[in-house]
PDB file of C-alpha atoms in Angstrom:
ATOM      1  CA  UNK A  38      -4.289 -93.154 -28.117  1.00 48.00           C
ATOM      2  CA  UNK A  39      -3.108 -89.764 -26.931  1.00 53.00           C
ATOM      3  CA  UNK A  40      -0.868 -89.147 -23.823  1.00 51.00           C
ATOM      4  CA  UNK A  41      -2.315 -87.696 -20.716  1.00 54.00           C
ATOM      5  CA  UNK A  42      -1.617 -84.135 -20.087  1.00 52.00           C
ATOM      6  CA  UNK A  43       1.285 -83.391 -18.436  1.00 50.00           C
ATOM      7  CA  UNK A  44       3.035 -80.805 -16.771  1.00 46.00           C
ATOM      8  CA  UNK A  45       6.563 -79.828 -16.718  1.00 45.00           C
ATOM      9  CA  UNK A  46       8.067 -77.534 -14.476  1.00 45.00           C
ATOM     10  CA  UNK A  47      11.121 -76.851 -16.291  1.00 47.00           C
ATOM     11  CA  UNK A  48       9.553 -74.860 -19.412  1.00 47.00           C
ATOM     12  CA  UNK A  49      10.947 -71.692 -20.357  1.00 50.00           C
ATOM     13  CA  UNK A  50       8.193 -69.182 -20.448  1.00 47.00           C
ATOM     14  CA  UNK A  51       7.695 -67.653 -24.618  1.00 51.00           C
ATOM     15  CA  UNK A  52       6.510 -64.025 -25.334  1.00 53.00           C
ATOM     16  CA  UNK A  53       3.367 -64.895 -23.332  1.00 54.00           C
ATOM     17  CA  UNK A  54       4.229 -66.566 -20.181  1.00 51.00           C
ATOM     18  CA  UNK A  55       3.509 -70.429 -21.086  1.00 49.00           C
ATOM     19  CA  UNK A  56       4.060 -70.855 -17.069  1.00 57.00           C
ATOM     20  CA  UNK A  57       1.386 -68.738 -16.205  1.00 82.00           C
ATOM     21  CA  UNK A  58      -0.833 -70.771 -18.506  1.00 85.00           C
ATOM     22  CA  UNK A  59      -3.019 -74.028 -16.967  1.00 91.00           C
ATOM     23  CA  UNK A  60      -0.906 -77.003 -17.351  1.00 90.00           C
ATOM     24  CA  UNK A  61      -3.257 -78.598 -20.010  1.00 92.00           C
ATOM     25  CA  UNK A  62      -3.174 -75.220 -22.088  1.00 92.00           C
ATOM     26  CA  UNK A  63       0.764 -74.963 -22.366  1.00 91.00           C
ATOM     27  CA  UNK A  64       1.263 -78.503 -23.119  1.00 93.00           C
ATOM     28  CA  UNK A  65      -1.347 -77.950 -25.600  1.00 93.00           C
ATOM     29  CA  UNK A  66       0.308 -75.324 -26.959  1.00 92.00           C
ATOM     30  CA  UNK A  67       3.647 -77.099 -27.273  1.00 93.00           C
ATOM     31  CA  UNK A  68       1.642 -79.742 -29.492  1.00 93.00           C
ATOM     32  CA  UNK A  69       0.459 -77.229 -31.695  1.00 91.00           C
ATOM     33  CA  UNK A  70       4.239 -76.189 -31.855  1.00 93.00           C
ATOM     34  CA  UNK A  71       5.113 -79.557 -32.755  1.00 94.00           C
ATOM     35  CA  UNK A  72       2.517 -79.542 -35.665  1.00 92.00           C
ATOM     36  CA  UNK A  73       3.272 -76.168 -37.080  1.00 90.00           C
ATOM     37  CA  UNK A  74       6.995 -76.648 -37.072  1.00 92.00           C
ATOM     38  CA  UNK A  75       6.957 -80.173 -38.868  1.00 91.00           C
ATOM     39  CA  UNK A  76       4.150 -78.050 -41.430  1.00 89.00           C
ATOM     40  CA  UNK A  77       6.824 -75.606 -41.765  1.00 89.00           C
ATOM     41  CA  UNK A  78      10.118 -77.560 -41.644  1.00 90.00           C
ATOM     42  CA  UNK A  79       8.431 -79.847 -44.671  1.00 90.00           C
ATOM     43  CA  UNK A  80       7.740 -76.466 -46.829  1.00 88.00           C
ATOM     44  CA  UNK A  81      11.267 -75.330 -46.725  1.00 89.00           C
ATOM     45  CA  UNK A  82      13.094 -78.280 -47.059  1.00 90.00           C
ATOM     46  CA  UNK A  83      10.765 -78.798 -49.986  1.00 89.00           C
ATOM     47  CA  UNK A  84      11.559 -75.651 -51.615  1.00 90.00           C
ATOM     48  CA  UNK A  85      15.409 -75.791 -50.445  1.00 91.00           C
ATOM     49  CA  UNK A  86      15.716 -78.896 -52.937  1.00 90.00           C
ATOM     50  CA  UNK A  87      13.338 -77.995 -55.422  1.00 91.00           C
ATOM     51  CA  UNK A  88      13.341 -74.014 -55.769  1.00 91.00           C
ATOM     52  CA  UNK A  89       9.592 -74.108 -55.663  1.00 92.00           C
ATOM     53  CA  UNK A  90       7.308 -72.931 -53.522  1.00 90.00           C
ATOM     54  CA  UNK A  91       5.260 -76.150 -51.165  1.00 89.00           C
ATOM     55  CA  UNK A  92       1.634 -74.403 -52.775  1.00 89.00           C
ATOM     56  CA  UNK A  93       3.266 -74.484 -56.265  1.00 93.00           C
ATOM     57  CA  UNK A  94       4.360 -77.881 -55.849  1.00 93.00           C
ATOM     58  CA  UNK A  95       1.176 -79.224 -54.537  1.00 91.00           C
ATOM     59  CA  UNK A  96      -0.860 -77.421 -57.717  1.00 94.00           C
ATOM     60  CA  UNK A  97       1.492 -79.006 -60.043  1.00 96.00           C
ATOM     61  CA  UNK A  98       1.331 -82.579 -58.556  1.00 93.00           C
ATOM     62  CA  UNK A  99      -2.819 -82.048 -58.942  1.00 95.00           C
ATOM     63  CA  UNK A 100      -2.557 -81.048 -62.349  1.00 97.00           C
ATOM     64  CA  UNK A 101      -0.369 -83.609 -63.536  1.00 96.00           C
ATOM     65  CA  UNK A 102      -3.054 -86.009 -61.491  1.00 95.00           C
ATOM     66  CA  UNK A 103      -5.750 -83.864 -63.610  1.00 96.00           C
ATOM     67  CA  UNK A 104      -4.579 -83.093 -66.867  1.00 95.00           C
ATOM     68  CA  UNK A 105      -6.657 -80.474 -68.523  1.00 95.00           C
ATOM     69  CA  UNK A 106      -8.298 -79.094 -65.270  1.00 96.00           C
ATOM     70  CA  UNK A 107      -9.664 -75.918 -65.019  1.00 94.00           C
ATOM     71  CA  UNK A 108      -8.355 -73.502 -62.779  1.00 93.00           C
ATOM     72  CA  UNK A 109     -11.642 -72.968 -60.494  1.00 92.00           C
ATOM     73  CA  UNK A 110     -11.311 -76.882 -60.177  1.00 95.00           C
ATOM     74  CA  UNK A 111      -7.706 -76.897 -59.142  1.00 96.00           C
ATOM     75  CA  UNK A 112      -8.411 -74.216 -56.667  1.00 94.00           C
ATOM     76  CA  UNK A 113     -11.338 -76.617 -54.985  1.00 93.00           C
ATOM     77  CA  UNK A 114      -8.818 -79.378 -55.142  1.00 92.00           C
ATOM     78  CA  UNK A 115      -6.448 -77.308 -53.051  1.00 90.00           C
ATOM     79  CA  UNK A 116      -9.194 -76.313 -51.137  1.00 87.00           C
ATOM     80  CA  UNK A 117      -7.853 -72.302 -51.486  1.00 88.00           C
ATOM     81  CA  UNK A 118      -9.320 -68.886 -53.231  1.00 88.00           C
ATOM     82  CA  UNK A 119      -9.554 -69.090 -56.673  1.00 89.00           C
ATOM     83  CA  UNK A 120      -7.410 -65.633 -56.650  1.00 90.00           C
ATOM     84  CA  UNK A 121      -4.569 -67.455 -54.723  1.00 90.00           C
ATOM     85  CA  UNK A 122      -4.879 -70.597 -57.133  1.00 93.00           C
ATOM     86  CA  UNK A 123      -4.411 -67.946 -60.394  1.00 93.00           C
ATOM     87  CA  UNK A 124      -1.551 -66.376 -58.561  1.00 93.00           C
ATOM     88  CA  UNK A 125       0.135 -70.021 -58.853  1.00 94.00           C
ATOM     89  CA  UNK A 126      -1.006 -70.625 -61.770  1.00 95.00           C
ATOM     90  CA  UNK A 127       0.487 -67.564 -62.928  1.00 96.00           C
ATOM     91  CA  UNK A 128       3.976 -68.137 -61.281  1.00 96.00           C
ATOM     92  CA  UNK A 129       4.123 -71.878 -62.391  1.00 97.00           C
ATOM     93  CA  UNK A 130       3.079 -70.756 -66.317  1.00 97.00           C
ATOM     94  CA  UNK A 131       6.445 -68.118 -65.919  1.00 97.00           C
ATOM     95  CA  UNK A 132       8.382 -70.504 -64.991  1.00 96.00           C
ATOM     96  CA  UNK A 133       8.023 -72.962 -67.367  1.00 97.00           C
ATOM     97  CA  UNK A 134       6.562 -75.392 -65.229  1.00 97.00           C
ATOM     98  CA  UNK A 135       2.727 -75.867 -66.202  1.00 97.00           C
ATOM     99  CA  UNK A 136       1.107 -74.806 -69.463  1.00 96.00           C
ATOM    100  CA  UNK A 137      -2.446 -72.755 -69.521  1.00 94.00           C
ATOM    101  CA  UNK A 138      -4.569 -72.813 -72.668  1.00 92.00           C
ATOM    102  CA  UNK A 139      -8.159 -70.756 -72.925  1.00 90.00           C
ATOM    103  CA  UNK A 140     -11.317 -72.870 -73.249  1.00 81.00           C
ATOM    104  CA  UNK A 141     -12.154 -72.730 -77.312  1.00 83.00           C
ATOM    105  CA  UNK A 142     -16.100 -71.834 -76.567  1.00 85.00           C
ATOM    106  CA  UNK A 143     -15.479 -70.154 -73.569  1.00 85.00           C
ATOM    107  CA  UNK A 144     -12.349 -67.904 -73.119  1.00 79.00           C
ATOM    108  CA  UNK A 145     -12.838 -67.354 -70.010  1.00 82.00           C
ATOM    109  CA  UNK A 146     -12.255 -70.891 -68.832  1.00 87.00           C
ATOM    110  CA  UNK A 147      -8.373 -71.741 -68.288  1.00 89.00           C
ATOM    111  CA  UNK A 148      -7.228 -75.431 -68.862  1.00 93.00           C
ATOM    112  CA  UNK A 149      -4.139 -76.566 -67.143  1.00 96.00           C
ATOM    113  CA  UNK A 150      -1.557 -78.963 -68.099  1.00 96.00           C
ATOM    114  CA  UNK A 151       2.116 -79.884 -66.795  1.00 96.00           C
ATOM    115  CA  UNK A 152       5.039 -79.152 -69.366  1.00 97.00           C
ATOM    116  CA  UNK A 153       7.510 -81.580 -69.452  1.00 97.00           C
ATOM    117  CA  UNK A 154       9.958 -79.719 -66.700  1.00 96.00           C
ATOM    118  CA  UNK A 155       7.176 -79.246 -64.200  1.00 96.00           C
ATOM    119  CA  UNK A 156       7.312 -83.410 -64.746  1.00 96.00           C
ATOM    120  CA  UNK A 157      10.742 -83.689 -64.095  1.00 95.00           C
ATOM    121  CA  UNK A 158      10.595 -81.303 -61.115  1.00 95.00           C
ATOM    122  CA  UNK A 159       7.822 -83.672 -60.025  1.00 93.00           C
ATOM    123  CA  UNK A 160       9.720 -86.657 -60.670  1.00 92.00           C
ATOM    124  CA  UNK A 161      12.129 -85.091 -57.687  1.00 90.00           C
ATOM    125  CA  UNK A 162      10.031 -84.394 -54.949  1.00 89.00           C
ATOM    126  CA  UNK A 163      11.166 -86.280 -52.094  1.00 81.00           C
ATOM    127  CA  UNK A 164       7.844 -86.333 -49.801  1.00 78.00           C
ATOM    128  CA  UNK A 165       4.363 -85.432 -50.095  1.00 86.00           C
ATOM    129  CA  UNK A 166       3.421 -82.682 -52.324  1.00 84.00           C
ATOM    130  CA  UNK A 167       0.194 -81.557 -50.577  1.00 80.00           C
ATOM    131  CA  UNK A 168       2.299 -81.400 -47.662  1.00 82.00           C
ATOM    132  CA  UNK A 169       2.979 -83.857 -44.211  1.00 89.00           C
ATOM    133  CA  UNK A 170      -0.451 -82.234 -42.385  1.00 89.00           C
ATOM    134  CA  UNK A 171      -2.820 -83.400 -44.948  1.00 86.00           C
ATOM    135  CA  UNK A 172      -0.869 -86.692 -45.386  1.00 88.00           C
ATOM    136  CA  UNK A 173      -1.488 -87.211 -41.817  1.00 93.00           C
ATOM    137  CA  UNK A 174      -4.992 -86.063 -41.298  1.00 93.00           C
ATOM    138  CA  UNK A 175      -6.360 -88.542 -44.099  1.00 92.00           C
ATOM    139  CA  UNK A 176      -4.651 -91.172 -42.504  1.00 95.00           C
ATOM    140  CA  UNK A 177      -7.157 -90.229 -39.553  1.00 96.00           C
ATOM    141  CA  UNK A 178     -10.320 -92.310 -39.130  1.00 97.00           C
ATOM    142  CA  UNK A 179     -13.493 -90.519 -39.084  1.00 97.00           C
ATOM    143  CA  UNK A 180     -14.421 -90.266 -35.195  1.00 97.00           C
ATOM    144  CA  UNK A 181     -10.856 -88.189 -34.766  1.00 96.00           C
ATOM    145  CA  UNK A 182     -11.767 -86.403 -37.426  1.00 96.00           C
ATOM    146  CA  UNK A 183     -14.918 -85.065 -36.318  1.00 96.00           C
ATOM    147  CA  UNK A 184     -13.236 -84.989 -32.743  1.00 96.00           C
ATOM    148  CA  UNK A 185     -10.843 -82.608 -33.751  1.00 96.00           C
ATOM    149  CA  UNK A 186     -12.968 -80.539 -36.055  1.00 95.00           C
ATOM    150  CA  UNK A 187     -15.004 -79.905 -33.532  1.00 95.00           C
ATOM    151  CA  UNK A 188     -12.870 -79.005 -30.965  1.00 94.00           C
ATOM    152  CA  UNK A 189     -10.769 -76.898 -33.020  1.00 94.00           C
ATOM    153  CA  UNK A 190     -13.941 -75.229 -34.435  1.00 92.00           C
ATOM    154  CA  UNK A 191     -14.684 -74.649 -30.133  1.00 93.00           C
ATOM    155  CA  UNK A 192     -10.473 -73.078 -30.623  1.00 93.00           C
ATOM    156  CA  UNK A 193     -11.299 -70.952 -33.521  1.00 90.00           C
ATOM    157  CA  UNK A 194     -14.410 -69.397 -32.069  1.00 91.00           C
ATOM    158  CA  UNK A 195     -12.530 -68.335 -29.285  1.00 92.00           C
ATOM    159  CA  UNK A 196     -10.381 -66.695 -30.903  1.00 91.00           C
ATOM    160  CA  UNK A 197     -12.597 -64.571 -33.020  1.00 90.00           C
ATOM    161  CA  UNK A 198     -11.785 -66.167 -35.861  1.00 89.00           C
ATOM    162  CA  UNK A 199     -14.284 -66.919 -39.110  1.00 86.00           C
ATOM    163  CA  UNK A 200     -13.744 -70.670 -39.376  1.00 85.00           C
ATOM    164  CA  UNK A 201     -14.676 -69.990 -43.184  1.00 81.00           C
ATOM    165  CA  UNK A 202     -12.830 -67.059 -43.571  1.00 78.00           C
ATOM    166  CA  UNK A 203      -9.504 -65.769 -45.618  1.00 76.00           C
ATOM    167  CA  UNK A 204      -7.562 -67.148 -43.383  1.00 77.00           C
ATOM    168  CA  UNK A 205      -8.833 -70.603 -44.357  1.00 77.00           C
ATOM    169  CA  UNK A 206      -7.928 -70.544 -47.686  1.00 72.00           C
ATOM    170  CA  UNK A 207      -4.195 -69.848 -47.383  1.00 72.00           C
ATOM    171  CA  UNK A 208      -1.957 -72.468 -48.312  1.00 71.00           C
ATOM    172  CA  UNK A 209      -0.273 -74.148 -45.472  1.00 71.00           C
ATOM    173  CA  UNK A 210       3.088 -73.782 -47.645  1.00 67.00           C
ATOM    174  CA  UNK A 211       2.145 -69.962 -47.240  1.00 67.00           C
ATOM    175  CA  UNK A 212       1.538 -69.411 -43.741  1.00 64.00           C
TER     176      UNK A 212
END
């Protein structure tokens, strides 16, 4: 059950003047503070003990799930542009970390596999790979889920956003 909105007097304004906001909009905005900064705090401390990027972690953890998947797959797994997903794929194969192999009957298709470092890089992740957002919003039930979705959907729209655009296809790890 969520809290009820409420104000606080003491706030120090940001860049746009939270106090000049509607009560319920700036302590909305502090909880989407709350859920960017524990996004981004995750990311770096990931790639503070790992040396790998949160997106590059999350594609290796799916391709050690799914050995032998194909890079258009991964990049529905992750939910992200199939340009982005090669761009990992690219950086992880460099490094040592995942192995790429062409199709035999179709060169065109890319099959993925982890090498044996990208398992023992794995092996110390200390959290979730796909990140603490998704962890959270699958542990959701369905009626939040739709709540939210459609009331950020309402959010996005006013902003003049494309709710299906670029900008939904970034990694969180990225942002």
């Amino acid at each position: 059950m969520s809290e009820p909105i409420a104000t606080r007097t003491d706030a120090p304004a940001d860049g746009i003047g939270t106090s000049a906001l509607p009560p319920q909009a700036a302590v909305v905005l502090r909880q989407f503070r709350v859920v960017f900064n524990a996004v981004k705090t995750h990311f770096q401390q990931l790639e503070r003990q790992t040396g790998v990027g949160g997106a590059q972690l999350w594609a290796l953890s799916v391709v050690a799930a799914e050995p032998g998947i194909v890079v258009g797959d991964l990049a529905q797994r992750m939910d992200i542009h199939q340009s982005t997903t090669s761009n990992l794929v690219r950086t992880l194969v460099s490094r040592g970390l995942m192995l790429s192999r062409r199709d035999d009957q179709d060169r065109r298709v890319v099959h993925l596999e982890i090498s044996e470092s990208g398992r023992t890089l794995l092996a110390s992740v200390p959290g979730p790979t796909a990140g603490v957002l998704p962890q959270a919003l699958a542990q959701l039930d369905e009626a939040t889920l739709i709540r939210l979705h459609d009331d950020l959907a309402t959010l996005i729209r006013t902003l003049g956003e494309d709710e299906h655009g670029e900008a939904s296809r970034t990694p969180l790890a990225q942002l």
